[in-house]
C-alpha cells in the first residue's frame, strides 16, 4: 500500500508501541544456478525472429563497427529463460520480498504495480525517440503535465525532466549556476560553492567537476549545519549554496531560510538538493524557502525504480531568472500542440539524449495523479511518522546511538551508529547487515560520507505497516542480542543465504572485475584473446 | 574541608619550544635548558589552581570522596576502596627532611593496600637522576631544607591542596595563593625524577584527596598510573608536556581548574570514566609512524568538552586526499617558505611534494613552483622559526583530540605565529575523515597566550583537498 487516504483513528491502547513480534523462519532458496551463458544448447531457440524482406536491405552499419562473427549469446527455450530468472529472483533479497527500509539514503519505496502496466502499454513501450513530434503528442502531454505538477510541488517557475536524477540533476543545476554567472560576467570572481558535510556528497563532487572550489560546513554543537560557519564562508567569491535538507542524517535544518538569505545577500544562488523529499511533499516548498534551483529524484520520492545502475529519472526546477539555462530541448505547449524546443541559445545543452527516461516519467506521473495533493501530503506525513516510530524502537536496542542533534526528531530517515556495539563486541555495521539477511531482510551499508562511525541509515518511507516496522526493529534487536551473547554467529553470517560473503576485493580491482561475460572469460577464466 | 592533591613534574614540557620533543631523560632536560628552555609546568599548574580557586566559592564540605566505596557508577563501586590515613595519622613530620625518593619508603606512608602495589618499572623511562647535577634554574627553588609546612593563606574557601615540596607542587600552590599541606619532599639539592613523581603521588593519595591533579605530559601520566595501580582515586592531568596522547588531561590548564571545580561541586552527577594513558610508541616511530601505545587507565571526571580525547592512530591517510592537499598547499605558497608542523599527515604531504621531513619535528621548506622543495631547517626551534622571515605555517590537528597548537608543536609559539602574520598565514591541513572523526568537537588551541587563542578562535578554513576546504571551528 502507498499512503492512507483517510485519517485512521487509533485507540490509545493500540497507539502504544507494539510488543516484539515473533521472528519468522527464513531460509533462502538455493538453486545452484549456472550463469545463463552456460545454460542452453546450440541451435535451441526461444523466439523465432521473422526473416527480413530482402527488398529492405541491410542496415548501413559501417564495416569497421560490424562483428566478424555473431555474438556468443546463449541459445535456449523461453521456459528455460523464465525458470532461470525466477530462480535468480529467489536467490535475492528483492524489493518485493523483504522489508526494505535499510537502503541507506537510497529510498526504495513501493512502486504500485499498476504503474508498470501503464509503462508496458505499447503506446509507451513502443515509442521511438526519433519519432516525429506529431506522433508523440500524448507522451509530450504527459511530460508537460508532470512538469506542471512538479512546478506546483516545488513552487518553482520552470522544470526540465531531461536530466537523470541524483548527480546528473545536481550537475545540471551547477551547470546552470555557472552559465548564469558567466552571462553576468561574474564567473571569474564567483568561484566558490558552499555545501555541508551531511549533504549528499554529489553536491561537492558536481561543484568540483564544474570547476568550482568547494567549502564544506560541519555541524554545530547541536548537530545542525553551522550558521556561524556559513557566515564565515560567504563573500564576494560565493557562487552558490548546494544543500540537502533534511540532510542525510534525517535532521531538518530549521534555519534554512536564514541560510538562503545569507547567501543571497552575498550575491550567491541557492540550490536545494531534495534527495530526501519523501518527508516534505506538500509540507515545505523549495521556493518558499527562497531557493533558486532544486531537483527531485523521481526514483526516490515518486516511486519509480532506483537509479543505481538503472534508469534514473530526475527533475530540475528553477526560478524564472535561471529558466534560459535549462537543458534543451524543452517541451513547449501553445494551447493545442506540444513541441520540442531545441533553439535555446543560453541553454547548458543536452544532459541526456532526447527527453529523459520516459517510462519512469510515466510512473511518476501516474503516482502523483493517483494520490493528488492530499495524498502526497499524507504520504509525506506517513513517512515521517513511520520513521519516528522506528526511531523510537531502534533507540531502545543496546549498542545503537543516534549521533548529532540529540533527542530531536528526524524527518524521513535516521543515520544511526553501532559504535557502542562495535566497541563492546568488535562487530561492524556490515556484519549486522549481513546477519539481517538471515532473517529475510537486509540493510545496505553505504552511508557516505563516513562521518558517523559504524553507520546504519534506515528510511521506512510510507510503504510499510506498523507490523513491518515492528518486525524490522525486532530483527535488529535480535541481532544486537546475539552480538553481545554470541558474536561469532553474527561475525560469520549469513548462514541462511544462498551465497556466503562475497569477496569485495574482486569488485574493487580493474584487474578482476567483470561487467560482461566476455570480460569474465578473459579475466576470471583466463581465456586469452576474448 | 575539600582536599585536592597536586603533583607537578617540573621538567615536563621543557623540550617543546626548543624543538626537542619530549624531555624523557635527564640528558634531554639538560639539553633543553642549555638551549634556553624555560620551565613552565609550575606556572601552568598554578593557573589551574587559580581557576579552581576562582570557582571554588560554591564548594562546600565535601565529606567522603565519591570514589571511596560509594562511587558514582558501578565500576567505581566494584573497585577496592583505597585505605585512607586519618587526619590524626597524617603527621607531616613523618615526611622527614631529606625525603625518601625510594619507592618502598614512599609507600610506607600509604596504606598496606597501596604498599603492595609498587609501580612497575617503566621500560625506557627516564632514570632516577640522583647522580646528575641539577640544572640551576630548578635546583634553586628547592635548595636547602624542603618547606614541609602549609604554604599560602587559606582563602576561606574550605580548599586544601595536599602536595609535595617546592617545584613538585608547593611553589604552584603558593603562586595560586591557596592553602597547602606538604607531604613529600625530594632530596635536597638534586634534580627530581620519575620516582619522585610516583612517591609524591602515593604520599598525596595516602592523605585522602577528593581529586588528584598532576601537571606533566604522557611520561608523567605513566608515572602516576604506576603509583596508583588499582587505587581508584579520581585523577586529572594539567597539560604541561610537549605532546599529550593520553586522554587524562584537561584541554588546557584553566580547563583543568574548571573540571576540578565541577567535580568537587557536583560529584553526585558527574561520572568518572576510565581514560587512556598513552605514550608514543618509540618502535613505531623508528619505523616512521606516529603511533601511541596504551599503558592503562586512570579515572577522570567525565566532562567531555573540557577533558581531552586520546590521540587516535593515523588512520589510512588517504593518498588521494593527501595528494590534493599537497597540491593546494603548493599553489597557495607559490614561491616561498613553508613551516611544516609534526605528524604523519604533514609528513605525507611533504613526501608528495618531494621532501622527506621528520615525523615529530618542525621543519622549514623552501617551495618553488616546478622545483622539488628544499629543506631549509630540520627540527627547528622557536629561535630558528623567528629568524627565517615571512613564512606560511602548515599544521595538522592531532587525530581524535583535535589539538592544533600547543601539543607537540610548542616551537610554533605565539611569537612565531604573530611574526608570521597570524591566521592569514596559517594553513590547517586535515583529511575530511580525520576532521569528521572529531564528531563536531572544535579544533583546540593551547598556545599559552590567551589573546592569541582568542584571535585564532572562530571558524577557519581547513584544507581538505585541492580547492576543497571545510570551515571548522577553532577554540582556545
PDB file of N, CA and C in Angstrom, chain A residues 191 195 197 201 204-205 208 211-221 226 228-234 404 449-451, chain B residues 310 324 328 331-332 423 432-433 435-441 458-462 464-473:
ATOM      1  N   UNK A 191      33.839  31.847  -7.614  1.00  0.00           N
ATOM      2  CA  UNK A 191      34.379  30.518  -7.919  1.00  0.00           C
ATOM      3  C   UNK A 191      34.258  29.555  -6.743  1.00  0.00           C
ATOM      4  N   UNK A 195      28.800  23.839   0.662  1.00  0.00           N
ATOM      5  CA  UNK A 195      27.876  22.730   0.932  1.00  0.00           C
ATOM      6  C   UNK A 195      28.099  22.279   2.373  1.00  0.00           C
ATOM      7  N   UNK A 197      28.644  18.903   5.231  1.00  0.00           N
ATOM      8  CA  UNK A 197      29.237  17.572   5.289  1.00  0.00           C
ATOM      9  C   UNK A 197      28.165  16.483   5.173  1.00  0.00           C
ATOM     10  N   UNK A 201      27.137  13.762  -0.954  1.00  0.00           N
ATOM     11  CA  UNK A 201      28.481  14.095  -1.446  1.00  0.00           C
ATOM     12  C   UNK A 201      28.506  14.499  -2.913  1.00  0.00           C
ATOM     13  N   UNK A 204      29.232  18.265  -3.513  1.00  0.00           N
ATOM     14  CA  UNK A 204      30.628  18.698  -3.563  1.00  0.00           C
ATOM     15  C   UNK A 204      31.277  18.219  -4.862  1.00  0.00           C
ATOM     16  N   UNK A 205      31.010  16.967  -5.224  1.00  0.00           N
ATOM     17  CA  UNK A 205      31.658  16.389  -6.401  1.00  0.00           C
ATOM     18  C   UNK A 205      31.242  17.113  -7.677  1.00  0.00           C
ATOM     19  N   UNK A 208      32.787  20.598  -7.900  1.00  0.00           N
ATOM     20  CA  UNK A 208      34.206  20.466  -8.240  1.00  0.00           C
ATOM     21  C   UNK A 208      34.357  20.145  -9.720  1.00  0.00           C
ATOM     22  N   UNK A 211      34.171  22.950 -11.906  1.00  0.00           N
ATOM     23  CA  UNK A 211      35.263  23.911 -11.820  1.00  0.00           C
ATOM     24  C   UNK A 211      35.235  24.844 -10.631  1.00  0.00           C
ATOM     25  N   UNK A 212      34.317  24.600  -9.695  1.00  0.00           N
ATOM     26  CA  UNK A 212      34.260  25.462  -8.514  1.00  0.00           C
ATOM     27  C   UNK A 212      35.142  24.925  -7.391  1.00  0.00           C
ATOM     28  N   UNK A 213      35.579  25.851  -6.501  1.00  0.00           N
ATOM     29  CA  UNK A 213      36.183  25.436  -5.236  1.00  0.00           C
ATOM     30  C   UNK A 213      35.053  25.070  -4.288  1.00  0.00           C
ATOM     31  N   UNK A 214      35.312  24.115  -3.426  1.00  0.00           N
ATOM     32  CA  UNK A 214      34.252  23.634  -2.544  1.00  0.00           C
ATOM     33  C   UNK A 214      34.577  23.966  -1.092  1.00  0.00           C
ATOM     34  N   UNK A 215      33.617  24.544  -0.403  1.00  0.00           N
ATOM     35  CA  UNK A 215      33.759  24.814   1.031  1.00  0.00           C
ATOM     36  C   UNK A 215      32.688  24.006   1.756  1.00  0.00           C
ATOM     37  N   UNK A 216      33.128  23.186   2.700  1.00  0.00           N
ATOM     38  CA  UNK A 216      32.194  22.308   3.400  1.00  0.00           C
ATOM     39  C   UNK A 216      31.938  22.833   4.818  1.00  0.00           C
ATOM     40  N   UNK A 217      30.683  22.857   5.211  1.00  0.00           N
ATOM     41  CA  UNK A 217      30.336  23.270   6.576  1.00  0.00           C
ATOM     42  C   UNK A 217      30.093  22.023   7.424  1.00  0.00           C
ATOM     43  N   UNK A 218      30.565  22.060   8.637  1.00  0.00           N
ATOM     44  CA  UNK A 218      30.335  20.954   9.567  1.00  0.00           C
ATOM     45  C   UNK A 218      29.198  21.323  10.517  1.00  0.00           C
ATOM     46  N   UNK A 219      28.662  20.349  11.225  1.00  0.00           N
ATOM     47  CA  UNK A 219      27.550  20.659  12.121  1.00  0.00           C
ATOM     48  C   UNK A 219      28.004  21.485  13.322  1.00  0.00           C
ATOM     49  N   UNK A 220      27.087  22.252  13.864  1.00  0.00           N
ATOM     50  CA  UNK A 220      27.393  22.975  15.104  1.00  0.00           C
ATOM     51  C   UNK A 220      27.204  22.029  16.290  1.00  0.00           C
ATOM     52  N   UNK A 221      27.318  22.570  17.489  1.00  0.00           N
ATOM     53  CA  UNK A 221      27.266  21.722  18.679  1.00  0.00           C
ATOM     54  C   UNK A 221      25.930  20.998  18.806  1.00  0.00           C
ATOM     55  N   UNK A 226      26.162  24.504  10.620  1.00  0.00           N
ATOM     56  CA  UNK A 226      26.667  25.596  11.447  1.00  0.00           C
ATOM     57  C   UNK A 226      26.489  26.943  10.735  1.00  0.00           C
ATOM     58  N   UNK A 228      27.150  29.869  11.818  1.00  0.00           N
ATOM     59  CA  UNK A 228      28.307  30.755  12.007  1.00  0.00           C
ATOM     60  C   UNK A 228      29.379  30.429  10.968  1.00  0.00           C
ATOM     61  N   UNK A 229      29.533  29.151  10.680  1.00  0.00           N
ATOM     62  CA  UNK A 229      30.488  28.747   9.641  1.00  0.00           C
ATOM     63  C   UNK A 229      30.035  29.291   8.288  1.00  0.00           C
ATOM     64  N   UNK A 230      28.722  29.264   8.044  1.00  0.00           N
ATOM     65  CA  UNK A 230      28.211  29.802   6.779  1.00  0.00           C
ATOM     66  C   UNK A 230      28.553  31.283   6.662  1.00  0.00           C
ATOM     67  N   UNK A 231      28.331  32.017   7.756  1.00  0.00           N
ATOM     68  CA  UNK A 231      28.621  33.456   7.731  1.00  0.00           C
ATOM     69  C   UNK A 231      30.105  33.699   7.454  1.00  0.00           C
ATOM     70  N   UNK A 232      30.950  32.812   8.000  1.00  0.00           N
ATOM     71  CA  UNK A 232      32.387  32.958   7.775  1.00  0.00           C
ATOM     72  C   UNK A 232      32.766  32.571   6.348  1.00  0.00           C
ATOM     73  N   UNK A 233      31.924  31.746   5.726  1.00  0.00           N
ATOM     74  CA  UNK A 233      32.273  31.220   4.400  1.00  0.00           C
ATOM     75  C   UNK A 233      31.825  32.126   3.259  1.00  0.00           C
ATOM     76  N   UNK A 234      30.685  32.826   3.422  1.00  0.00           N
ATOM     77  CA  UNK A 234      30.151  33.586   2.281  1.00  0.00           C
ATOM     78  C   UNK A 234      30.970  34.843   2.024  1.00  0.00           C
ATOM     79  N   UNK A 404      24.431  13.299  16.748  1.00  0.00           N
ATOM     80  CA  UNK A 404      24.025  14.650  16.337  1.00  0.00           C
ATOM     81  C   UNK A 404      22.567  14.945  16.725  1.00  0.00           C
ATOM     82  N   UNK A 449      28.891  10.527   3.407  1.00  0.00           N
ATOM     83  CA  UNK A 449      30.279  10.338   3.789  1.00  0.00           C
ATOM     84  C   UNK A 449      30.362   9.607   5.127  1.00  0.00           C
ATOM     85  N   UNK A 450      31.456   8.893   5.355  1.00  0.00           N
ATOM     86  CA  UNK A 450      31.549   8.085   6.567  1.00  0.00           C
ATOM     87  C   UNK A 450      31.915   8.941   7.770  1.00  0.00           C
ATOM     88  N   UNK A 451      31.014   9.806   8.116  1.00  0.00           N
ATOM     89  CA  UNK A 451      31.237  10.733   9.210  1.00  0.00           C
ATOM     90  C   UNK A 451      30.719  10.143  10.516  1.00  0.00           C
TER      91      UNK A 451
ATOM     92  N   UNK B 310      41.760  10.905  23.725  1.00  0.00           N
ATOM     93  CA  UNK B 310      43.061  10.337  23.442  1.00  0.00           C
ATOM     94  C   UNK B 310      43.388  10.565  21.972  1.00  0.00           C
ATOM     95  N   UNK B 324      45.830  15.823  -2.950  1.00  0.00           N
ATOM     96  CA  UNK B 324      45.064  17.043  -3.201  1.00  0.00           C
ATOM     97  C   UNK B 324      45.470  18.161  -2.266  1.00  0.00           C
ATOM     98  N   UNK B 328      47.261  21.783  -3.225  1.00  0.00           N
ATOM     99  CA  UNK B 328      46.649  23.035  -2.800  1.00  0.00           C
ATOM    100  C   UNK B 328      47.641  23.897  -2.018  1.00  0.00           C
ATOM    101  N   UNK B 331      50.154  25.428  -4.293  1.00  0.00           N
ATOM    102  CA  UNK B 331      49.571  26.543  -5.050  1.00  0.00           C
ATOM    103  C   UNK B 331      49.464  27.799  -4.191  1.00  0.00           C
ATOM    104  N   UNK B 332      49.117  27.612  -2.917  1.00  0.00           N
ATOM    105  CA  UNK B 332      48.958  28.777  -2.040  1.00  0.00           C
ATOM    106  C   UNK B 332      50.304  29.409  -1.704  1.00  0.00           C
ATOM    107  N   UNK B 423      46.472  34.377  11.654  1.00  0.00           N
ATOM    108  CA  UNK B 423      45.631  33.391  10.976  1.00  0.00           C
ATOM    109  C   UNK B 423      45.713  33.480   9.453  1.00  0.00           C
ATOM    110  N   UNK B 432      39.264  15.037   5.322  1.00  0.00           N
ATOM    111  CA  UNK B 432      37.858  15.188   5.722  1.00  0.00           C
ATOM    112  C   UNK B 432      37.489  14.125   6.767  1.00  0.00           C
ATOM    113  N   UNK B 433      38.019  12.919   6.589  1.00  0.00           N
ATOM    114  CA  UNK B 433      37.718  11.824   7.516  1.00  0.00           C
ATOM    115  C   UNK B 433      38.200  12.133   8.928  1.00  0.00           C
ATOM    116  N   UNK B 435      38.842  15.003  10.192  1.00  0.00           N
ATOM    117  CA  UNK B 435      38.068  16.124  10.724  1.00  0.00           C
ATOM    118  C   UNK B 435      36.711  15.620  11.224  1.00  0.00           C
ATOM    119  N   UNK B 436      36.113  14.776  10.414  1.00  0.00           N
ATOM    120  CA  UNK B 436      34.788  14.269  10.770  1.00  0.00           C
ATOM    121  C   UNK B 436      34.849  13.408  12.022  1.00  0.00           C
ATOM    122  N   UNK B 437      35.987  12.733  12.210  1.00  0.00           N
ATOM    123  CA  UNK B 437      36.107  11.838  13.365  1.00  0.00           C
ATOM    124  C   UNK B 437      36.112  12.615  14.679  1.00  0.00           C
ATOM    125  N   UNK B 438      36.260  13.937  14.607  1.00  0.00           N
ATOM    126  CA  UNK B 438      36.193  14.729  15.833  1.00  0.00           C
ATOM    127  C   UNK B 438      34.761  14.828  16.346  1.00  0.00           C
ATOM    128  N   UNK B 439      33.815  14.392  15.528  1.00  0.00           N
ATOM    129  CA  UNK B 439      32.428  14.359  15.981  1.00  0.00           C
ATOM    130  C   UNK B 439      31.879  15.732  16.329  1.00  0.00           C
ATOM    131  N   UNK B 440      32.346  16.754  15.642  1.00  0.00           N
ATOM    132  CA  UNK B 440      31.799  18.082  15.872  1.00  0.00           C
ATOM    133  C   UNK B 440      32.543  18.879  16.928  1.00  0.00           C
ATOM    134  N   UNK B 441      33.508  18.232  17.617  1.00  0.00           N
ATOM    135  CA  UNK B 441      34.289  18.987  18.597  1.00  0.00           C
ATOM    136  C   UNK B 441      35.234  19.934  17.872  1.00  0.00           C
ATOM    137  N   UNK B 458      37.347  30.767  16.387  1.00  0.00           N
ATOM    138  CA  UNK B 458      36.315  31.028  15.390  1.00  0.00           C
ATOM    139  C   UNK B 458      36.495  30.080  14.220  1.00  0.00           C
ATOM    140  N   UNK B 459      35.800  30.365  13.141  1.00  0.00           N
ATOM    141  CA  UNK B 459      35.844  29.449  12.003  1.00  0.00           C
ATOM    142  C   UNK B 459      37.020  29.752  11.096  1.00  0.00           C
ATOM    143  N   UNK B 460      37.711  28.698  10.724  1.00  0.00           N
ATOM    144  CA  UNK B 460      38.888  28.839   9.878  1.00  0.00           C
ATOM    145  C   UNK B 460      38.781  27.789   8.771  1.00  0.00           C
ATOM    146  N   UNK B 461      39.188  28.135   7.549  1.00  0.00           N
ATOM    147  CA  UNK B 461      39.155  27.104   6.504  1.00  0.00           C
ATOM    148  C   UNK B 461      40.223  26.044   6.763  1.00  0.00           C
ATOM    149  N   UNK B 462      39.822  24.812   6.720  1.00  0.00           N
ATOM    150  CA  UNK B 462      40.756  23.691   6.847  1.00  0.00           C
ATOM    151  C   UNK B 462      40.891  23.082   5.456  1.00  0.00           C
ATOM    152  N   UNK B 464      41.162  20.444   2.899  1.00  0.00           N
ATOM    153  CA  UNK B 464      40.875  19.006   2.903  1.00  0.00           C
ATOM    154  C   UNK B 464      41.171  18.362   1.552  1.00  0.00           C
ATOM    155  N   UNK B 465      41.554  19.164   0.581  1.00  0.00           N
ATOM    156  CA  UNK B 465      41.861  18.637  -0.743  1.00  0.00           C
ATOM    157  C   UNK B 465      42.195  19.806  -1.642  1.00  0.00           C
ATOM    158  N   UNK B 466      42.489  19.504  -2.904  1.00  0.00           N
ATOM    159  CA  UNK B 466      42.798  20.614  -3.800  1.00  0.00           C
ATOM    160  C   UNK B 466      41.533  21.418  -4.040  1.00  0.00           C
ATOM    161  N   UNK B 467      41.609  22.694  -3.781  1.00  0.00           N
ATOM    162  CA  UNK B 467      40.458  23.592  -3.915  1.00  0.00           C
ATOM    163  C   UNK B 467      39.250  23.105  -3.118  1.00  0.00           C
ATOM    164  N   UNK B 468      39.551  22.421  -2.027  1.00  0.00           N
ATOM    165  CA  UNK B 468      38.473  21.970  -1.135  1.00  0.00           C
ATOM    166  C   UNK B 468      38.826  22.359   0.288  1.00  0.00           C
ATOM    167  N   UNK B 469      37.916  23.043   0.959  1.00  0.00           N
ATOM    168  CA  UNK B 469      38.131  23.387   2.356  1.00  0.00           C
ATOM    169  C   UNK B 469      36.888  23.041   3.151  1.00  0.00           C
ATOM    170  N   UNK B 470      37.081  22.862   4.442  1.00  0.00           N
ATOM    171  CA  UNK B 470      35.954  22.781   5.361  1.00  0.00           C
ATOM    172  C   UNK B 470      36.108  23.938   6.319  1.00  0.00           C
ATOM    173  N   UNK B 471      35.026  24.654   6.555  1.00  0.00           N
ATOM    174  CA  UNK B 471      35.105  25.702   7.561  1.00  0.00           C
ATOM    175  C   UNK B 471      34.905  25.035   8.900  1.00  0.00           C
ATOM    176  N   UNK B 472      35.892  25.152   9.767  1.00  0.00           N
ATOM    177  CA  UNK B 472      35.822  24.413  11.019  1.00  0.00           C
ATOM    178  C   UNK B 472      36.169  25.336  12.169  1.00  0.00           C
ATOM    179  N   UNK B 473      35.588  25.063  13.312  1.00  0.00           N
ATOM    180  CA  UNK B 473      35.724  25.951  14.459  1.00  0.00           C
ATOM    181  C   UNK B 473      36.999  25.652  15.237  1.00  0.00           C
TER     182      UNK B 473
END
